[in-house]
Coordinates of C-alpha atoms in Angstrom, one line a residue:
M1 CA -2.2 3.2 -11.5
S2 CA -1.7 -0.7 -11.6
A3 CA -4.7 -0.5 -14.0
S4 CA -2.8 2.1 -16.7
K5 CA 0.5 0.5 -16.1
D6 CA -1.7 -2.7 -17.7
D7 CA -2.9 -0.7 -20.4
G8 CA 0.0 0.5 -21.4
G9 CA 2.0 -2.6 -21.4
R10 CA -1.3 -4.4 -23.3
W11 CA -1.0 -1.0 -26.3
E12 CA 2.6 -1.7 -26.6
R13 CA 2.4 -5.4 -27.2
H14 CA -0.2 -4.8 -29.7
S15 CA 1.7 -2.0 -31.4
D16 CA 4.7 -4.4 -31.3
I17 CA 2.2 -7.5 -33.2
L18 CA 0.8 -5.0 -35.3
F19 CA 4.2 -3.1 -36.3
G20 CA 6.0 -6.7 -36.9
G21 CA 3.1 -8.1 -39.3
L22 CA 2.4 -4.6 -41.0
P23 CA 5.2 -6.3 -43.9
Y24 CA 3.3 -9.5 -44.6
L25 CA -0.2 -7.6 -44.1
L26 CA 0.9 -5.0 -47.1
L27 CA 2.4 -8.0 -49.3
F28 CA -0.5 -9.8 -48.9
L29 CA -2.5 -7.0 -49.7
S30 CA -0.7 -5.9 -52.9
T31 CA -1.1 -9.7 -54.4
A32 CA -4.6 -9.9 -53.6
L33 CA -4.9 -6.8 -55.3
S34 CA -2.8 -8.1 -58.1
L35 CA -5.0 -11.2 -58.7
V36 CA -8.2 -9.6 -58.7
H37 CA -6.7 -6.3 -60.9
G38 CA -7.2 -8.9 -63.7
P39 CA -6.1 -12.6 -63.8
P40 CA -2.7 -13.5 -65.1
P41 CA -1.3 -16.3 -67.3
A42 CA -1.0 -19.3 -65.1
R43 CA 2.6 -18.9 -65.6
R44 CA 2.9 -15.2 -64.8
L45 CA 0.6 -15.6 -61.9
L46 CA 3.1 -18.4 -60.6
T47 CA 6.1 -16.2 -61.0
T48 CA 4.2 -13.3 -58.8
L49 CA 2.9 -15.7 -56.0
G50 CA 7.2 -17.2 -55.6
L51 CA 8.1 -13.6 -55.8
A52 CA 6.0 -12.8 -52.8
A53 CA 6.9 -16.1 -51.1
V54 CA 10.6 -14.8 -51.5
A55 CA 10.0 -11.4 -50.6
A56 CA 8.0 -12.8 -47.4
G57 CA 10.9 -15.5 -46.7
W58 CA 13.6 -12.4 -46.6
I59 CA 11.8 -10.7 -44.3
L60 CA 10.9 -13.5 -42.1
A61 CA 14.6 -14.3 -42.6
T62 CA 16.0 -10.7 -42.0
Y63 CA 13.5 -9.3 -40.0
T64 CA 10.9 -11.2 -38.0
L65 CA 13.0 -13.6 -36.3
P66 CA 15.7 -11.9 -35.3
A67 CA 13.7 -9.1 -33.7
G68 CA 11.6 -12.1 -31.8
R69 CA 8.5 -9.9 -29.8
R70 CA 10.9 -7.8 -27.9
S71 CA 12.3 -5.2 -29.7
R72 CA 11.5 -3.8 -33.1
Q73 CA 15.5 -3.5 -33.9
P74 CA 16.6 -6.8 -35.6
Y75 CA 20.1 -6.1 -35.8
G76 CA 22.3 -2.5 -36.1
P77 CA 22.3 -0.2 -38.3
V78 CA 24.4 -2.0 -41.3
R79 CA 22.2 -5.5 -41.3
T80 CA 19.0 -3.5 -40.5
A81 CA 20.5 -1.4 -44.0
V82 CA 20.8 -5.1 -46.0
Y83 CA 17.5 -5.9 -45.0
F84 CA 15.7 -2.5 -46.0
A85 CA 18.0 -2.9 -49.3
G86 CA 16.4 -6.6 -50.2
L87 CA 13.1 -4.9 -49.2
L88 CA 13.4 -2.3 -51.7
A89 CA 15.0 -4.2 -54.5
L90 CA 11.9 -7.6 -54.0
S91 CA 9.3 -4.3 -53.7
A92 CA 10.9 -2.8 -56.9
V93 CA 10.7 -6.3 -58.8
L94 CA 6.8 -6.8 -57.6
M95 CA 6.0 -3.4 -59.0
A96 CA 8.0 -4.2 -62.1
R97 CA 5.3 -6.8 -62.8
D98 CA 2.2 -4.8 -60.8
Q99 CA 2.1 -1.2 -59.9
V100 CA -0.3 -2.2 -57.0
F101 CA 2.7 -3.7 -55.4
M102 CA 3.5 0.0 -54.9
L103 CA 1.7 -0.9 -51.4
F104 CA 4.2 -3.1 -50.3
A105 CA 6.7 -0.9 -51.3
A106 CA 5.5 1.8 -48.6
T107 CA 6.6 -1.0 -45.5
G108 CA 10.2 1.3 -46.4
F109 CA 8.3 4.5 -45.9
L110 CA 6.8 2.8 -42.3
Q111 CA 9.6 0.9 -41.2
A112 CA 12.7 3.0 -41.9
L113 CA 13.0 5.9 -39.4
V114 CA 11.9 3.6 -36.5
L115 CA 14.5 0.9 -37.4
L116 CA 17.5 3.4 -38.2
P117 CA 19.4 5.9 -37.0
T118 CA 18.0 9.0 -38.1
V119 CA 20.3 9.7 -40.9
W120 CA 20.5 6.1 -42.1
A121 CA 16.9 6.8 -42.1
L122 CA 16.1 9.7 -44.4
V123 CA 19.0 7.9 -47.0
S124 CA 16.3 4.9 -46.8
V125 CA 13.5 6.8 -46.9
A126 CA 14.7 8.5 -50.3
A127 CA 15.5 5.5 -51.8
T128 CA 12.0 4.0 -51.3
S129 CA 10.8 7.1 -52.6
F130 CA 13.3 6.9 -56.1
V131 CA 11.8 3.2 -56.2
V132 CA 8.3 3.9 -56.0
N133 CA 8.6 6.8 -58.3
T134 CA 11.0 5.2 -61.1
V135 CA 10.1 2.0 -61.3
P136 CA 6.4 1.8 -62.2
D137 CA 7.1 4.3 -65.6
G138 CA 10.6 4.7 -65.6
F139 CA 13.2 7.3 -65.8
P140 CA 11.3 10.5 -66.7
R141 CA 11.6 12.1 -69.9
P142 CA 15.1 14.4 -70.4
T143 CA 13.1 17.7 -70.3
T144 CA 13.5 20.1 -67.6
G145 CA 9.8 19.8 -66.5
A146 CA 9.9 16.3 -66.2
V147 CA 13.1 15.8 -64.3
V148 CA 12.3 18.4 -62.1
G149 CA 9.1 16.6 -61.4
Y150 CA 10.7 13.8 -60.5
L151 CA 13.0 15.3 -58.3
A152 CA 10.7 17.4 -56.4
A153 CA 8.0 14.6 -56.0
I154 CA 11.0 12.2 -54.5
A155 CA 12.1 15.5 -52.4
F156 CA 8.6 16.0 -51.1
Q157 CA 8.0 12.5 -49.9
T158 CA 11.5 12.2 -48.3
V159 CA 10.6 15.6 -46.5
V160 CA 7.0 14.8 -45.6
I161 CA 7.2 11.2 -45.0
G162 CA 10.9 11.6 -43.1
W163 CA 9.4 14.4 -41.1
I164 CA 5.9 12.4 -39.9
N165 CA 8.1 9.4 -39.2
L166 CA 10.9 11.7 -37.2
L167 CA 8.0 13.0 -35.4
S168 CA 6.4 9.6 -34.8
S169 CA 9.8 8.5 -33.2
R170 CA 10.4 11.6 -31.0
L171 CA 7.1 11.0 -29.6
N172 CA 7.8 7.7 -29.4
E173 CA 11.3 8.6 -27.3
Q174 CA 9.2 10.6 -25.2
H175 CA 6.8 8.4 -24.2
Q176 CA 9.9 5.8 -23.5
R177 CA 11.7 8.5 -21.0
R178 CA 8.0 8.8 -19.2
K179 CA 7.8 5.2 -18.8
R180 CA 11.2 5.4 -17.5
T181 CA 10.2 8.3 -15.3
V182 CA 7.3 7.0 -13.7
A183 CA 9.5 3.7 -12.9
E184 CA 11.7 5.9 -11.1
L185 CA 9.0 7.9 -8.9
R186 CA 7.7 4.5 -8.5
S187 CA 10.7 3.2 -7.3
A188 CA 11.5 6.1 -5.6
L189 CA 7.5 6.2 -3.6
T190 CA 8.3 2.4 -2.6
E191 CA 11.6 2.8 -1.1
N192 CA 10.4 6.4 0.5
A193 CA 7.3 4.5 2.0
G194 CA 9.9 1.9 3.8
L195 CA 12.1 5.0 5.0
H196 CA 8.8 6.5 6.1
A197 CA 7.8 3.2 7.9
Q198 CA 11.6 2.8 9.5
L199 CA 11.0 6.1 10.8
I200 CA 7.9 5.4 12.4
T201 CA 9.5 2.4 14.0
Q202 CA 12.5 4.3 15.0
A203 CA 10.3 7.1 16.6
R204 CA 7.8 4.4 18.7
E205 CA 11.9 3.1 19.5
A206 CA 12.7 6.7 20.8
G207 CA 9.3 7.6 22.2
V208 CA 9.3 4.1 24.5
L209 CA 12.9 4.8 25.4
D210 CA 12.3 8.4 26.6
E211 CA 8.9 6.8 28.5
R212 CA 11.4 4.3 30.0
Q213 CA 13.6 7.2 31.1
R214 CA 10.9 9.2 32.4
M215 CA 9.1 6.4 34.6
A216 CA 12.3 5.8 35.7
G217 CA 13.2 9.1 36.8
E218 CA 9.6 9.3 38.4
I219 CA 10.2 6.4 40.1
H220 CA 13.5 7.6 41.5
D221 CA 12.0 10.6 42.7
T222 CA 8.6 9.6 44.3
L223 CA 8.5 5.8 44.9
A224 CA 12.5 5.3 45.9
Q225 CA 12.5 8.3 48.6
G226 CA 9.3 7.9 49.8
L227 CA 10.3 4.4 50.8
A228 CA 13.4 5.8 52.4
G229 CA 11.6 8.2 54.5
I230 CA 9.1 5.4 55.3
I231 CA 12.4 3.1 56.6
R232 CA 13.9 6.4 58.4
Q233 CA 10.8 6.8 60.2
L234 CA 10.0 3.3 61.0
E235 CA 13.7 3.0 62.3
A236 CA 12.7 5.8 64.4
A237 CA 9.7 4.4 65.8
E238 CA 12.0 1.1 66.5
H239 CA 14.5 2.8 68.3
A240 CA 11.5 5.0 70.3
E241 CA 9.8 1.5 71.7
G242 CA 10.0 2.9 75.3
D243 CA 8.3 6.2 74.2
R244 CA 4.8 5.5 73.1
E245 CA 3.9 9.1 71.6
V246 CA 7.2 9.4 69.8
W247 CA 6.7 5.8 68.5
R248 CA 3.1 6.8 67.6
R249 CA 4.6 9.7 65.7
H250 CA 7.1 8.2 63.8
L251 CA 4.3 5.8 62.6
V252 CA 2.1 7.9 61.5
A253 CA 4.6 10.1 59.7
A254 CA 5.2 5.9 58.1
K255 CA 1.9 6.3 57.1
D256 CA 1.1 9.7 55.5
L257 CA 4.5 8.9 53.6
A258 CA 3.5 5.7 52.0
R259 CA -0.6 7.8 51.3
D260 CA 2.2 10.2 49.4
S261 CA 3.8 8.2 47.6
L262 CA 1.1 6.1 46.2
A263 CA -0.7 8.8 45.3
E264 CA 2.8 10.2 43.5
A265 CA 3.2 7.1 41.9
R266 CA -0.4 6.5 39.7
R267 CA 0.5 10.2 39.1
S268 CA 3.9 9.5 37.8
V269 CA 1.9 6.3 35.7
Q270 CA -0.8 9.2 33.9
A271 CA 1.9 11.8 33.3
L272 CA 0.5 14.1 35.9
R273 CA 2.8 17.2 37.9
P274 CA 3.2 16.7 41.2
E275 CA 0.5 17.3 43.4
R276 CA 2.0 20.5 45.2
L277 CA 1.7 22.1 42.1
E278 CA -1.7 21.5 41.0
S279 CA -3.4 24.1 43.5
R280 CA 0.0 26.1 44.4
T281 CA 2.2 28.6 42.4
L282 CA 6.1 27.1 42.1
P283 CA 7.4 29.3 44.8
D284 CA 4.3 28.0 47.1
A285 CA 5.4 24.5 46.1
L286 CA 9.0 24.7 47.2
E287 CA 7.7 26.3 50.3
S288 CA 5.9 23.4 50.9
L289 CA 8.6 20.8 50.2
V290 CA 10.9 22.6 52.0
D291 CA 8.2 23.0 55.0
G292 CA 7.4 19.1 55.2
W293 CA 11.4 18.0 54.7
S294 CA 12.5 20.3 57.4
Q295 CA 9.7 18.6 60.1
E296 CA 11.2 15.3 59.5
R297 CA 15.2 16.0 60.0
E298 CA 17.6 18.4 60.4
P299 CA 18.4 20.7 59.7
K300 CA 16.2 23.1 58.8
V301 CA 16.1 24.6 55.4
A302 CA 16.1 28.3 54.6
F303 CA 13.8 29.1 51.3
A304 CA 13.7 32.0 49.2
T305 CA 12.7 33.8 46.0
N306 CA 14.4 36.2 44.3
G307 CA 12.6 38.4 41.0
T308 CA 9.2 38.6 40.1
A309 CA 7.3 35.6 40.2
I310 CA 5.5 34.4 36.8
P311 CA 3.8 31.2 35.8
L312 CA 5.9 29.0 33.7
H313 CA 4.5 26.1 31.7
A314 CA 3.7 23.3 33.1
E315 CA 6.8 20.8 32.1
L316 CA 9.2 23.6 33.1
E317 CA 7.5 24.0 36.7
A318 CA 7.4 20.3 37.1
T319 CA 11.0 20.3 36.2
L320 CA 12.2 22.5 38.7
Y321 CA 10.3 20.9 41.5
R322 CA 11.5 17.4 41.2
V323 CA 15.2 18.7 41.0
A324 CA 14.8 20.3 44.6
Q325 CA 13.2 17.1 45.7
E326 CA 15.9 14.9 44.4
A327 CA 18.5 17.3 45.7
L328 CA 16.8 17.5 49.4
A329 CA 16.9 13.5 49.0
N330 CA 20.8 13.6 48.3
I331 CA 21.3 16.0 51.0
A332 CA 19.6 13.6 53.3
K333 CA 21.3 10.8 52.5
H334 CA 24.6 11.9 51.8
A335 CA 26.1 15.5 52.9
R336 CA 25.2 15.2 56.5
A337 CA 25.0 18.8 56.1
S338 CA 24.1 21.5 59.2
K339 CA 23.0 24.2 57.1
V340 CA 20.8 24.2 53.8
G341 CA 19.2 26.8 51.6
I342 CA 17.2 26.8 48.3
T343 CA 16.8 29.9 46.1
L344 CA 14.5 30.3 43.3
S345 CA 15.8 33.4 41.1
Y346 CA 13.5 34.5 38.1
M347 CA 15.4 36.6 35.5
E348 CA 14.9 38.1 32.4
D349 CA 15.0 34.7 30.1
V350 CA 15.5 32.0 32.7
V351 CA 14.6 30.9 35.9
V352 CA 17.6 29.8 37.9
L353 CA 17.0 27.2 41.1
D354 CA 19.8 26.9 43.9
V355 CA 20.2 24.3 46.2
L356 CA 23.2 24.9 48.7
D357 CA 24.5 22.6 51.7
D358 CA 27.8 22.9 53.9
G359 CA 27.8 18.9 53.8
V360 CA 30.9 16.7 53.6
G361 CA 30.7 17.2 49.6
F362 CA 31.8 15.0 46.5
D363 CA 33.8 14.4 43.4
P364 CA 31.3 15.4 40.7
V365 CA 33.1 13.7 38.0
A366 CA 33.6 10.5 39.9
A367 CA 29.8 10.1 40.9
A368 CA 29.3 10.6 37.4
A369 CA 31.4 7.8 36.3
G370 CA 30.2 5.7 39.0
A371 CA 26.4 6.2 38.2
G372 CA 24.7 2.9 37.8
T373 CA 27.6 0.5 39.1
S374 CA 27.3 -1.4 41.9
G375 CA 27.9 0.7 44.9
G376 CA 28.2 3.5 42.9
H377 CA 26.2 6.7 43.3
G378 CA 25.0 9.7 41.4
L379 CA 22.2 8.2 39.8
G380 CA 20.1 11.1 40.8
L381 CA 22.3 13.3 38.9
V382 CA 21.6 11.7 36.1
A383 CA 18.1 11.8 36.2
M384 CA 18.2 15.4 37.2
R385 CA 19.9 16.0 33.6
R386 CA 17.8 13.9 31.8
R387 CA 14.6 16.1 33.1
L388 CA 16.6 19.4 32.3
G389 CA 17.7 18.0 29.1
R390 CA 13.9 17.6 27.9
V391 CA 12.9 21.2 28.8
A392 CA 16.4 22.7 27.1
G393 CA 17.9 23.6 30.7
T394 CA 21.1 23.1 32.4
L395 CA 22.7 21.7 35.3
D396 CA 26.0 23.1 36.9
I397 CA 27.6 21.3 40.1
E398 CA 29.9 22.8 41.8
S399 CA 31.7 20.1 45.2
A400 CA 34.8 19.4 46.2
R401 CA 35.2 16.8 49.3
G402 CA 34.3 18.6 53.1
E403 CA 33.6 21.9 51.2
G404 CA 29.8 21.4 50.8
T405 CA 27.6 21.3 47.2
A406 CA 26.1 24.0 45.4
I407 CA 23.6 22.7 42.3
S408 CA 22.7 25.4 40.2
A409 CA 19.5 23.9 37.8
A410 CA 18.4 27.2 34.9
V411 CA 15.3 26.2 32.5
P412 CA 14.3 29.1 29.9
V413 CA 11.2 31.8 30.3
I414 CA 8.6 30.1 28.7
P415 CA 5.2 31.3 30.2
Q416 CA 2.0 29.4 30.9
E417 CA 0.3 30.9 28.4
A418 CA 2.7 29.9 25.3
G419 CA 3.1 26.5 26.1
A420 CA -0.4 26.1 26.5

């Protein structure tokens, strides 16, 4: 495209130079032909050269210098008409001396529609035709045939030359419009390229933020909960120093939790599913989670499945599993519950995970407001909402102080095959 642009600019520069030099070229050729046609007397020769010099000076003063090289329009229409009037007057004087200067007079035909508006240009073409057809031989004889032929010649030249020049002018206007369109398109493409780069940057930043949020949730769901479990086992082991068997059991449990947490951390970094979901269905994975949780602490958790279980999209199953994991961790840390129940319900359009406890409860609004503040809780609930939001799921929380808590997480039914 740059090569085409350079070629177009070079052609326009050459065209401007040729158009600007055309009157001088035609004047020079006419003068040369007049001298070659037959050597005139010295006085007549000097007069012809003097008139040619005056014509060149007129063109220089009224056309070339005002126009410069950047525009073909020297003045406004009125002053350009003055230039044409002087040009035709000098052409008429020169043609009266030698008909070969008709070639110089043709400058009026070539420049009229380029330099003047359409109406004035046609008048200039007609005036040029009048000079060309009148000066060499004078007015026609006063006969019908001669007058009709004379007027027909002027009309024919005006129409044909005017039409050709008008067509050329329209083509030039179309060319200029195409140039502006190409320039606008090039500007739009440049702007779109900048916008595209900006969108890529924003998408990259959004991806980085999303990945950070994912990693924060994974760390909270795996490392934080695992470390909390390890601390509980080690504290229990300290209290059982007198009973070596109990002490050893808590120590082994702490080691197992450390290994599981390390494995889950590695899987989180690699964005893999929870290990229990790799070889189990979602109901089986949740049942295994509940069994492991119940072996370490009180109270025991009741688990049930309603409806016909179907394999879901891997991200949906991982989300529900993490929600159950986080809900149990919150119960262990805050609820002081005596009963806990988890229900997984498969419905026609949604799958719902309900986690209920009869613990001390809390104020969901206050917890959401204090999430992330010093001494505040609620980060687990924030992580749940983010996880569910990424898969078009919802989270409902019902709780009050002293009345227990009910958490309900719902995700759309997207079978495993549709997500593959």
